[in-house]
Amino acid sequence: MDSNRLVAGITVLARGSQTLGTAPIPNPADRQHPGDGLEGLPQAVPGAVGLCLSGGGSRALSCAMGQLRALRWLGKLDELFVISSVSGGSWANSLFTYLPEHISDDDFLGQPVLDPSQLSLLIGPHRLDHLPPHNLGEVPTRLGLWRDLDAILTLKERHGYANDELWQGLIGEQVFKPYGLWQPDASGHDPRYFTWTRRYLQGQNGILAHNPGLKPGSFLCVERARPFAIFNTALFSNDGPDADLIPFECNFQLGVRHNFPAQPSQQGAIGGGLLDAFAMGGRYLGEANGGGWVSSGRPARPFALNDIAGCSSAAFAQMLEEQYPVLSGLVPRYPYWPVAERAEQDTLHYRFADGGSLENLGLNALLARGLRRLIVCVNTDQAISRDPASGDIVLSDDLPPLFGLQPFQPGLGYLPYSAQQPGQGAARLYRHNQVFARQAFAQLQAGLFAARQAGGAILFRQRLPVLANDWFDVPAQDSVELLWVYNDFVSSWWKALPFDVRAALELESGGNFPRYNTFTQLELSATLVNALAHLSCWCLASDSTLGNQGGLSNAQMLTSMFD
């Protein structure tokens, strides 16, 4: 085998195609060992349930830890078909998916405490200032502006990183390395690619069969039964001020699902299918071996797990780049070629963006696969409120674009997206996100607001038809079932806390529990992480019925999605 070449699998997607590989993965509920019978990527199966873990840095990671803990406690984590994530949610999702076998899920996710009166500060079995070894919540305690800057500059000095590799290096060092998922060699990069299970890797028609120069040790694999994972990011269509963001997803195949033919607003043609992740960063050389395999140039270095996690959370890189000129070019940039028009265009270099700069919930990636049951965790820092002037119910900016509406603007309300009203600034980039009818947004507003006012968990179940969306390759569907899970203040849980715990959380969070602004507060203490994770777990696993539809408990609201 030519050492400068790789043979990689591709999947060319027709619009709205659910099939991502050569054969379906069995339903996770029926899977005894990860990868049994696996020859391709998953299809949505009847009754499949997907989980969306939104972006939001350390706050989103902390919420995700509690949400995964609740699902595990209720016996539903293994029944999930897929977890789709963005930014801080992708930190949690990638660590959970690839967690080494020697780290227990008990330590990694922690244990539920569904009676908040049992939480304490410094003593007792449920003390908030303590994190078990290898707990997911340790990640926010290792982050922070000055610590991050020091680590970035150290990486640059020690390994001579280009600026557009520094953020991903930081994510490797601070997020993945403590769990053994980033092991840099002398070059400062992890030499391992990532894929699905060893059975998938070593299958009769698998990656190693087509690439005898690669070995099992060349890959990071999923070591235990896990839901399929999707990490969402985006790429800029060009480097100019008129650039659009185009959705880019990654699992063990990656790319842009929809085919975007070359246009004046783009560098060239983009997308049209997915490519095995280990070939990311190479260049298309030709078809190989038939059956959806191509020959690709070997990347300058492996596209590792910290690379996709860094892309998915690139908003923080952009913030640092804007504040510190020495870090100009910090936003990740990679070579990428279009699957659909691969023979007609050279590989181009694209600047990548935080997935949340386009669609911060990871919802559309699941709708593109035809899933009909979705648990959508909106792990936001925006409170549910009522505008005093207009009376409008104001929700997170992540939600209205899904209904064809711009985020709320004081004095203007929720303006519909149109050719005349494309939105300004960040809101302009959300204009392609609509998948639900505009009139359904009022129902969501009312449902979430009522739950917030009742003082219980902010949960709302909604059945909606899906509108076709070419940008995200979403097909129309007659209906999907959605359980919206919204991070905000829960008065009944708060009042049950011991007085000293409430006082400490109020002080540490600057009066903003649980809506930490992790752009200004990326580093979180163990106390803040644990408190938010316990709240997020309680909202999905407790027997509280306060404010819930049909008088169901929080746990029943969640488990009924699997019925």
XYZ file of C-alpha atoms in Angstrom:
563
model
C 0.000 0.000 0.000
C 1.214 3.507 -0.860
C 2.103 5.070 2.515
C 0.888 8.430 1.255
C -2.588 7.132 0.493
C -5.583 6.004 2.498
C -8.682 4.170 1.326
C -11.752 5.653 2.941
C -15.465 4.988 2.759
C -17.876 7.613 1.487
C -21.638 7.869 1.565
C -23.281 9.978 -1.124
C -26.613 11.162 0.242
C -29.803 11.823 -1.650
C -31.818 14.661 -0.164
C -33.373 13.614 3.127
C -31.631 10.235 3.074
C -31.646 8.438 6.403
C -29.151 5.798 5.304
C -25.610 6.717 6.271
C -23.798 3.521 5.464
C -24.113 0.121 3.891
C -26.356 -1.459 6.529
C -28.359 -0.435 9.604
C -27.103 -0.775 13.162
C -29.429 -2.830 15.373
C -31.555 -0.924 17.854
C -29.327 -0.180 20.885
C -31.925 -1.801 23.160
C -31.188 -5.114 21.407
C -27.416 -4.739 21.346
C -25.540 -6.904 23.851
C -22.073 -5.848 22.751
C -21.120 -2.683 20.889
C -20.802 -3.262 17.195
C -22.352 -6.723 16.980
C -23.323 -7.322 13.377
C -22.140 -3.858 12.461
C -21.197 -3.146 8.864
C -22.219 0.493 8.473
C -23.861 3.541 9.963
C -27.259 3.659 11.647
C -30.691 4.171 10.241
C -33.529 5.521 12.300
C -35.718 2.607 13.413
C -39.374 2.839 14.489
C -39.550 4.194 18.018
C -35.909 5.313 18.101
C -35.267 8.077 20.631
C -32.638 10.774 20.164
C -31.142 13.088 22.759
C -29.937 16.606 21.950
C -27.320 18.180 24.240
C -27.073 21.858 23.425
C -24.067 24.107 23.430
C -23.122 26.401 26.265
C -19.569 25.618 27.364
C -19.034 24.497 30.950
C -22.671 25.175 31.817
C -23.896 22.849 29.055
C -21.409 20.154 30.059
C -22.585 20.332 33.684
C -26.246 20.122 32.634
C -25.433 17.206 30.321
C -23.783 15.306 33.160
C -26.997 15.541 35.169
C -29.186 14.670 32.197
C -27.141 11.576 31.302
C -27.145 10.635 35.004
C -30.952 10.825 35.086
C -31.317 8.673 31.970
C -28.977 6.091 33.452
C -30.787 6.115 36.805
C -34.104 5.461 35.047
C -32.634 2.681 32.897
C -33.107 4.594 29.644
C -29.573 5.566 28.710
C -28.945 2.253 26.938
C -32.239 2.639 25.062
C -31.190 5.886 23.414
C -30.468 5.456 19.732
C -28.356 8.580 19.248
C -26.959 11.596 21.089
C -26.484 14.758 19.011
C -24.471 17.556 20.566
C -22.973 20.998 20.139
C -20.026 22.792 21.794
C -19.986 22.112 25.561
C -22.540 19.377 24.926
C -20.022 17.815 22.530
C -17.360 17.851 25.245
C -19.719 15.732 27.352
C -20.893 13.545 24.449
C -17.418 12.735 23.123
C -16.005 11.915 26.556
C -19.011 9.747 27.393
C -18.945 7.926 24.042
C -15.213 7.136 24.067
C -14.786 6.720 27.833
C -12.133 4.050 28.493
C -13.412 0.850 30.083
C -11.331 1.279 33.231
C -13.341 4.399 34.192
C -16.716 3.518 35.676
C -19.884 5.300 34.648
C -20.640 5.711 38.367
C -17.536 7.866 38.765
C -17.870 9.588 35.407
C -21.525 10.660 35.710
C -21.940 10.634 39.486
C -24.909 9.453 41.523
C -28.400 11.001 41.688
C -29.481 12.899 44.782
C -33.183 13.484 44.208
C -33.807 15.131 47.575
C -32.071 18.530 47.393
C -32.259 18.914 51.181
C -29.564 16.216 51.398
C -26.978 18.310 49.536
C -24.274 19.939 51.647
C -21.233 22.121 51.193
C -18.260 20.583 52.975
C -19.360 17.490 54.890
C -21.588 14.454 54.442
C -22.053 11.907 51.647
C -23.518 14.452 49.199
C -21.069 17.330 49.540
C -20.995 19.677 46.595
C -17.313 20.552 46.763
C -16.183 17.016 45.900
C -15.858 15.337 42.494
C -14.975 11.621 42.160
C -11.836 10.739 40.192
C -12.405 10.947 36.427
C -15.759 12.649 36.911
C -17.018 14.574 33.876
C -17.492 17.595 36.131
C -13.737 17.976 36.518
C -13.532 19.533 33.040
C -14.926 22.988 33.973
C -12.583 23.154 36.972
C -9.600 22.963 34.590
C -10.763 25.770 32.302
C -10.622 29.549 32.678
C -9.412 32.529 30.690
C -5.918 32.905 32.140
C -5.341 29.184 32.465
C -6.446 28.669 28.862
C -4.219 31.453 27.579
C -1.236 30.018 29.434
C -1.907 26.528 28.039
C -2.320 27.876 24.495
C 0.923 29.838 24.611
C 2.744 26.847 26.130
C 1.531 24.608 23.307
C 2.695 27.143 20.752
C 6.126 27.477 22.309
C 6.639 23.768 22.981
C 5.343 22.288 19.732
C 5.304 25.157 17.265
C 1.584 24.785 16.618
C 0.061 26.916 13.898
C -2.482 29.292 15.394
C -5.382 27.419 13.806
C -4.391 24.279 15.770
C -4.008 25.893 19.176
C -7.622 25.778 20.332
C -7.910 22.090 19.480
C -4.625 21.492 21.319
C -6.043 23.212 24.380
C -9.144 20.997 24.229
C -6.886 17.956 24.009
C -4.798 19.069 26.972
C -7.580 20.277 29.287
C -10.580 18.164 28.278
C -9.371 14.816 26.862
C -5.924 14.129 28.293
C -7.032 13.392 31.896
C -9.235 10.582 30.558
C -6.516 9.067 28.349
C -8.245 10.261 25.178
C -5.452 12.622 24.096
C -1.959 11.191 24.079
C 0.288 13.512 22.059
C 3.514 12.249 20.558
C 6.695 14.289 20.027
C 4.906 16.444 17.468
C 2.381 17.536 20.081
C -0.532 15.783 18.365
C -2.365 12.587 19.189
C -1.398 10.109 16.429
C -4.715 8.211 16.678
C -7.714 8.545 14.413
C -11.165 7.787 15.848
C -13.881 5.477 14.605
C -16.745 3.330 15.921
C -16.109 -0.079 17.568
C -13.199 -2.481 17.029
C -15.608 -4.881 15.347
C -16.513 -2.159 12.859
C -12.851 -1.228 12.368
C -11.709 -4.810 11.810
C -14.722 -6.053 9.845
C -14.326 -8.137 6.705
C -14.953 -5.050 4.590
C -13.800 -2.565 7.197
C -11.220 0.175 7.404
C -8.247 -2.057 8.219
C -9.098 -4.471 5.409
C -8.736 -1.588 2.955
C -5.724 -0.040 4.713
C -3.166 -2.735 5.657
C -0.715 -0.020 6.626
C -2.962 0.999 9.526
C -3.214 -1.023 12.724
C -5.841 -1.349 15.471
C -3.672 0.866 17.670
C -3.985 3.641 15.078
C -7.589 4.200 16.159
C -9.507 5.320 19.210
C -12.618 3.124 19.386
C -15.851 3.036 21.378
C -15.167 0.501 24.111
C -18.649 -0.180 25.494
C -22.282 -0.126 24.395
C -23.126 3.495 23.730
C -25.718 5.392 21.704
C -24.500 6.540 18.329
C -22.916 10.002 18.695
C -23.104 13.025 16.398
C -20.908 16.063 17.025
C -22.126 19.202 15.254
C -20.046 22.077 13.954
C -20.217 24.340 10.888
C -17.945 25.731 8.212
C -17.900 29.176 6.658
C -18.823 29.149 2.971
C -16.056 31.705 2.332
C -13.737 34.011 4.249
C -15.667 37.194 3.477
C -18.223 39.186 5.492
C -21.084 37.692 3.443
C -20.218 34.116 4.427
C -22.930 31.692 5.409
C -22.497 28.872 7.886
C -23.029 25.392 6.492
C -23.838 22.498 8.864
C -21.012 20.000 9.290
C -21.546 16.856 11.340
C -19.144 14.234 12.576
C -19.289 10.713 13.919
C -17.057 8.034 12.399
C -18.070 9.570 9.112
C -18.207 13.324 8.710
C -19.052 16.132 6.356
C -21.873 18.232 4.949
C -24.957 16.169 4.125
C -26.606 18.466 1.567
C -24.941 19.151 -1.786
C -24.119 22.849 -2.152
C -22.952 23.328 -5.762
C -20.405 26.077 -6.395
C -21.895 29.580 -6.044
C -20.408 33.097 -5.931
C -20.984 33.133 -2.139
C -18.861 29.978 -1.689
C -15.242 29.058 -2.237
C -16.453 26.110 -4.280
C -18.842 23.169 -4.181
C -19.466 21.857 -0.664
C -20.855 18.605 0.699
C -23.220 16.067 -0.757
C -22.229 13.221 1.530
C -20.006 11.896 4.276
C -16.401 10.652 4.424
C -14.733 8.322 6.924
C -13.401 10.596 9.641
C -9.855 9.231 9.473
C -9.455 10.681 5.962
C -10.397 14.213 6.994
C -7.669 16.646 5.997
C -6.459 14.632 3.021
C -7.212 15.255 -0.636
C -9.327 13.267 -3.040
C -7.201 11.105 -5.371
C -9.719 8.848 -7.077
C -12.157 5.990 -6.687
C -10.905 2.809 -5.037
C -12.065 -0.794 -4.786
C -15.666 -0.001 -5.712
C -18.585 -0.072 -3.308
C -18.268 3.467 -1.999
C -14.535 3.583 -1.282
C -12.178 6.324 -2.411
C -8.456 6.887 -2.408
C -7.409 9.876 -0.326
C -4.100 11.516 0.374
C -2.875 10.879 3.906
C -3.586 13.932 6.116
C -0.608 15.844 7.480
C -1.713 14.553 10.882
C -4.698 12.559 12.133
C -7.986 14.368 12.601
C -8.358 13.389 16.252
C -11.188 13.534 18.760
C -9.977 16.865 20.122
C -10.176 18.312 16.603
C -13.894 17.764 16.195
C -14.579 18.793 19.801
C -12.512 21.935 19.193
C -14.460 22.767 16.047
C -17.784 22.176 17.775
C -16.784 24.628 20.541
C -14.933 27.170 18.381
C -16.924 30.175 19.665
C -14.457 30.402 22.535
C -11.544 30.398 20.069
C -13.219 33.217 18.164
C -13.661 35.204 21.375
C -9.976 34.824 22.264
C -8.916 35.669 18.712
C -10.909 38.905 18.825
C -9.486 39.936 22.205
C -5.830 39.002 21.677
C -4.210 39.928 18.312
C -1.307 37.544 18.967
C -3.883 34.746 18.589
C -5.145 35.904 15.201
C -6.217 32.860 13.200
C -7.071 30.812 16.310
C -10.354 29.610 14.797
C -9.831 26.054 13.419
C -9.234 25.617 9.697
C -9.044 22.325 7.765
C -8.791 20.989 4.206
C -12.088 19.523 3.010
C -13.354 18.304 -0.363
C -16.954 17.830 -1.554
C -18.165 14.243 -1.724
C -20.768 14.836 -4.436
C -18.438 16.771 -6.747
C -15.151 15.282 -5.595
C -13.700 14.711 -9.052
C -14.369 18.256 -10.194
C -12.672 20.357 -7.520
C -9.391 20.483 -5.651
C -9.381 20.306 -1.875
C -10.078 23.696 -0.285
C -9.304 25.009 3.178
C -12.283 26.111 5.243
C -12.624 28.047 8.463
C -14.808 26.183 10.949
C -17.237 27.642 13.454
C -18.858 26.625 16.697
C -21.915 24.489 15.965
C -23.932 26.879 18.118
C -23.173 29.733 15.749
C -25.599 28.009 13.383
C -27.939 25.651 15.275
C -27.104 25.287 18.952
C -29.300 22.303 19.840
C -28.142 19.592 17.425
C -31.819 19.041 16.641
C -31.712 19.293 12.859
C -29.051 16.584 12.590
C -31.563 14.147 14.094
C -34.485 15.366 12.012
C -32.284 14.761 8.945
C -32.219 11.091 9.953
C -35.992 10.888 10.282
C -36.084 10.367 14.051
C -39.555 10.905 15.484
C -38.888 11.073 19.237
C -36.481 13.690 20.492
C -35.459 14.832 23.962
C -34.108 18.340 23.417
C -32.011 19.785 26.263
C -31.868 23.568 25.934
C -28.982 24.166 28.332
C -29.103 27.914 27.962
C -28.131 30.927 30.072
C -31.239 32.873 28.964
C -34.096 33.002 31.448
C -37.697 32.537 30.401
C -39.274 35.946 30.910
C -42.074 38.230 29.822
C -41.163 41.463 28.077
C -42.719 44.264 30.141
C -43.444 46.475 27.124
C -44.967 43.987 24.690
C -45.989 41.133 26.962
C -44.088 38.701 24.710
C -42.708 35.578 26.345
C -38.962 35.641 25.703
C -37.120 32.349 25.230
C -33.553 31.373 24.381
C -32.296 32.657 21.024
C -31.787 28.998 20.056
C -35.522 28.331 19.739
C -37.337 30.892 17.525
C -35.207 30.280 14.382
C -36.464 26.675 14.366
C -39.910 28.215 13.788
C -38.769 30.728 11.168
C -38.531 33.620 13.636
C -35.622 35.841 14.560
C -34.547 35.958 18.211
C -36.539 38.415 20.308
C -35.677 42.113 19.882
C -37.010 44.699 22.366
C -39.468 46.992 20.660
C -39.758 44.687 17.646
C -40.641 41.301 19.106
C -40.161 38.148 17.044
C -39.713 39.175 13.426
C -40.191 36.467 10.778
C -37.224 35.702 8.576
C -37.743 36.815 4.992
C -35.780 38.185 2.058
C -36.568 41.654 3.395
C -35.765 40.683 7.012
C -32.758 38.304 6.874
C -31.568 39.300 10.340
C -28.464 41.116 11.495
C -25.261 39.880 13.109
C -25.476 36.412 14.630
C -29.215 36.239 13.936
C -28.535 36.335 10.169
C -26.708 33.015 10.378
C -29.789 31.328 11.918
C -32.082 32.154 9.015
C -31.773 28.698 7.435
C -32.864 26.800 10.553
C -36.648 26.567 10.218
C -38.119 23.062 10.549
C -41.418 23.823 12.335
C -44.424 25.975 11.408
C -44.280 29.536 12.701
C -47.636 29.352 14.485
C -46.442 26.463 16.699
C -43.968 28.745 18.490
C -46.701 30.353 20.597
C -47.607 26.952 22.025
C -43.989 26.354 23.011
C -43.753 29.814 24.589
C -46.890 29.259 26.641
C -45.920 25.738 27.701
C -42.422 26.628 28.891
C -43.606 29.814 30.597
C -46.339 27.936 32.482
C -43.828 25.353 33.672
C -41.459 28.120 34.803
C -44.241 29.904 36.707
C -45.352 26.693 38.417
C -41.908 26.393 40.022
C -41.165 22.844 38.899
C -38.918 21.365 36.229
C -39.266 23.229 32.949
C -40.452 20.410 30.707
C -42.880 20.649 27.821
C -43.990 17.922 25.446
C -45.039 18.917 21.953
C -46.061 17.048 18.800
C -45.206 18.902 15.595
C -45.057 18.271 11.846
C -41.611 18.783 10.318
C -41.045 21.087 7.359
C -38.506 20.069 4.726
C -35.228 21.963 5.060
C -32.649 21.590 2.277
C -29.902 23.421 4.177
C -29.819 20.668 6.826
C -31.048 17.886 4.509
C -34.203 17.466 6.618
C -37.133 15.657 4.976
C -40.742 16.619 5.742
C -42.454 14.417 8.333
C -46.069 14.277 9.436
C -45.109 14.565 13.114
C -42.358 14.242 15.667
C -42.665 14.008 19.435
C -40.470 16.481 21.311
C -39.708 16.761 25.003
C -38.203 20.201 25.556
C -35.979 20.397 28.665
C -35.097 23.988 29.547
C -32.347 25.101 31.950
C -33.659 27.864 34.205
C -34.324 28.635 37.852
C -36.546 26.010 39.535
C -37.996 27.531 42.685
C -39.271 24.286 44.264
C -35.827 22.657 44.026
C -34.095 25.807 45.225
C -36.331 26.210 48.288
C -35.612 22.627 49.343
C -31.849 23.268 49.547
C -30.292 23.935 52.957
C -29.950 27.647 53.652
C -26.139 27.620 53.638
C -26.080 25.856 50.256
C -28.414 28.462 48.759
C -26.236 31.258 50.137
C -23.039 29.717 48.745
C -24.542 29.148 45.284
C -25.932 32.670 45.199
C -22.522 34.085 46.023
C -20.441 31.873 43.703
C -22.764 32.239 40.725
C -23.105 36.001 41.102
C -26.836 35.552 41.625
C -27.174 33.737 38.307
C -27.706 30.094 39.282
C -28.241 27.968 37.187
C -27.711 30.202 34.147
C -23.939 30.644 34.393
C -22.586 32.803 31.598
C -19.700 30.581 30.613
C -18.281 33.070 28.137
C -17.302 35.169 31.141
C -17.189 32.248 33.588
C -15.762 29.292 31.646
C -14.126 27.963 34.805
C -16.614 26.575 37.313
C -15.912 25.266 40.793
C -16.851 21.756 41.840
C -19.674 23.268 43.892
C -21.195 25.063 40.907
C -20.783 22.057 38.610
C -22.298 19.623 41.092
C -25.236 21.845 41.963
C -26.176 22.335 38.314
C -25.790 18.621 37.543
C -27.974 17.693 40.526
C -30.660 20.149 39.406
C -30.564 18.841 35.819
C -30.829 15.259 37.065
C -33.739 16.116 39.398
C -35.612 17.779 36.541
C -35.676 14.461 34.640
C -35.583 11.770 37.336
C -37.555 13.002 40.364
C -41.171 12.247 41.287
C -42.160 15.934 41.323
C -45.310 16.597 39.280
C -45.311 20.368 39.711
C -46.401 22.094 36.491
C -46.146 18.990 34.299
C -48.613 18.101 31.562
C -51.140 15.430 32.514
C -50.006 15.384 36.127
C -47.020 13.227 35.232
C -43.887 13.211 37.353
C -40.622 14.442 35.930
C -39.459 10.831 35.607
C -42.680 9.860 33.824
C -42.334 12.790 31.418
C -38.961 11.358 30.419
C -39.736 7.639 30.387
C -42.969 8.134 28.431
C -40.832 9.206 25.475
C -39.646 5.581 25.248
C -43.105 3.976 25.387
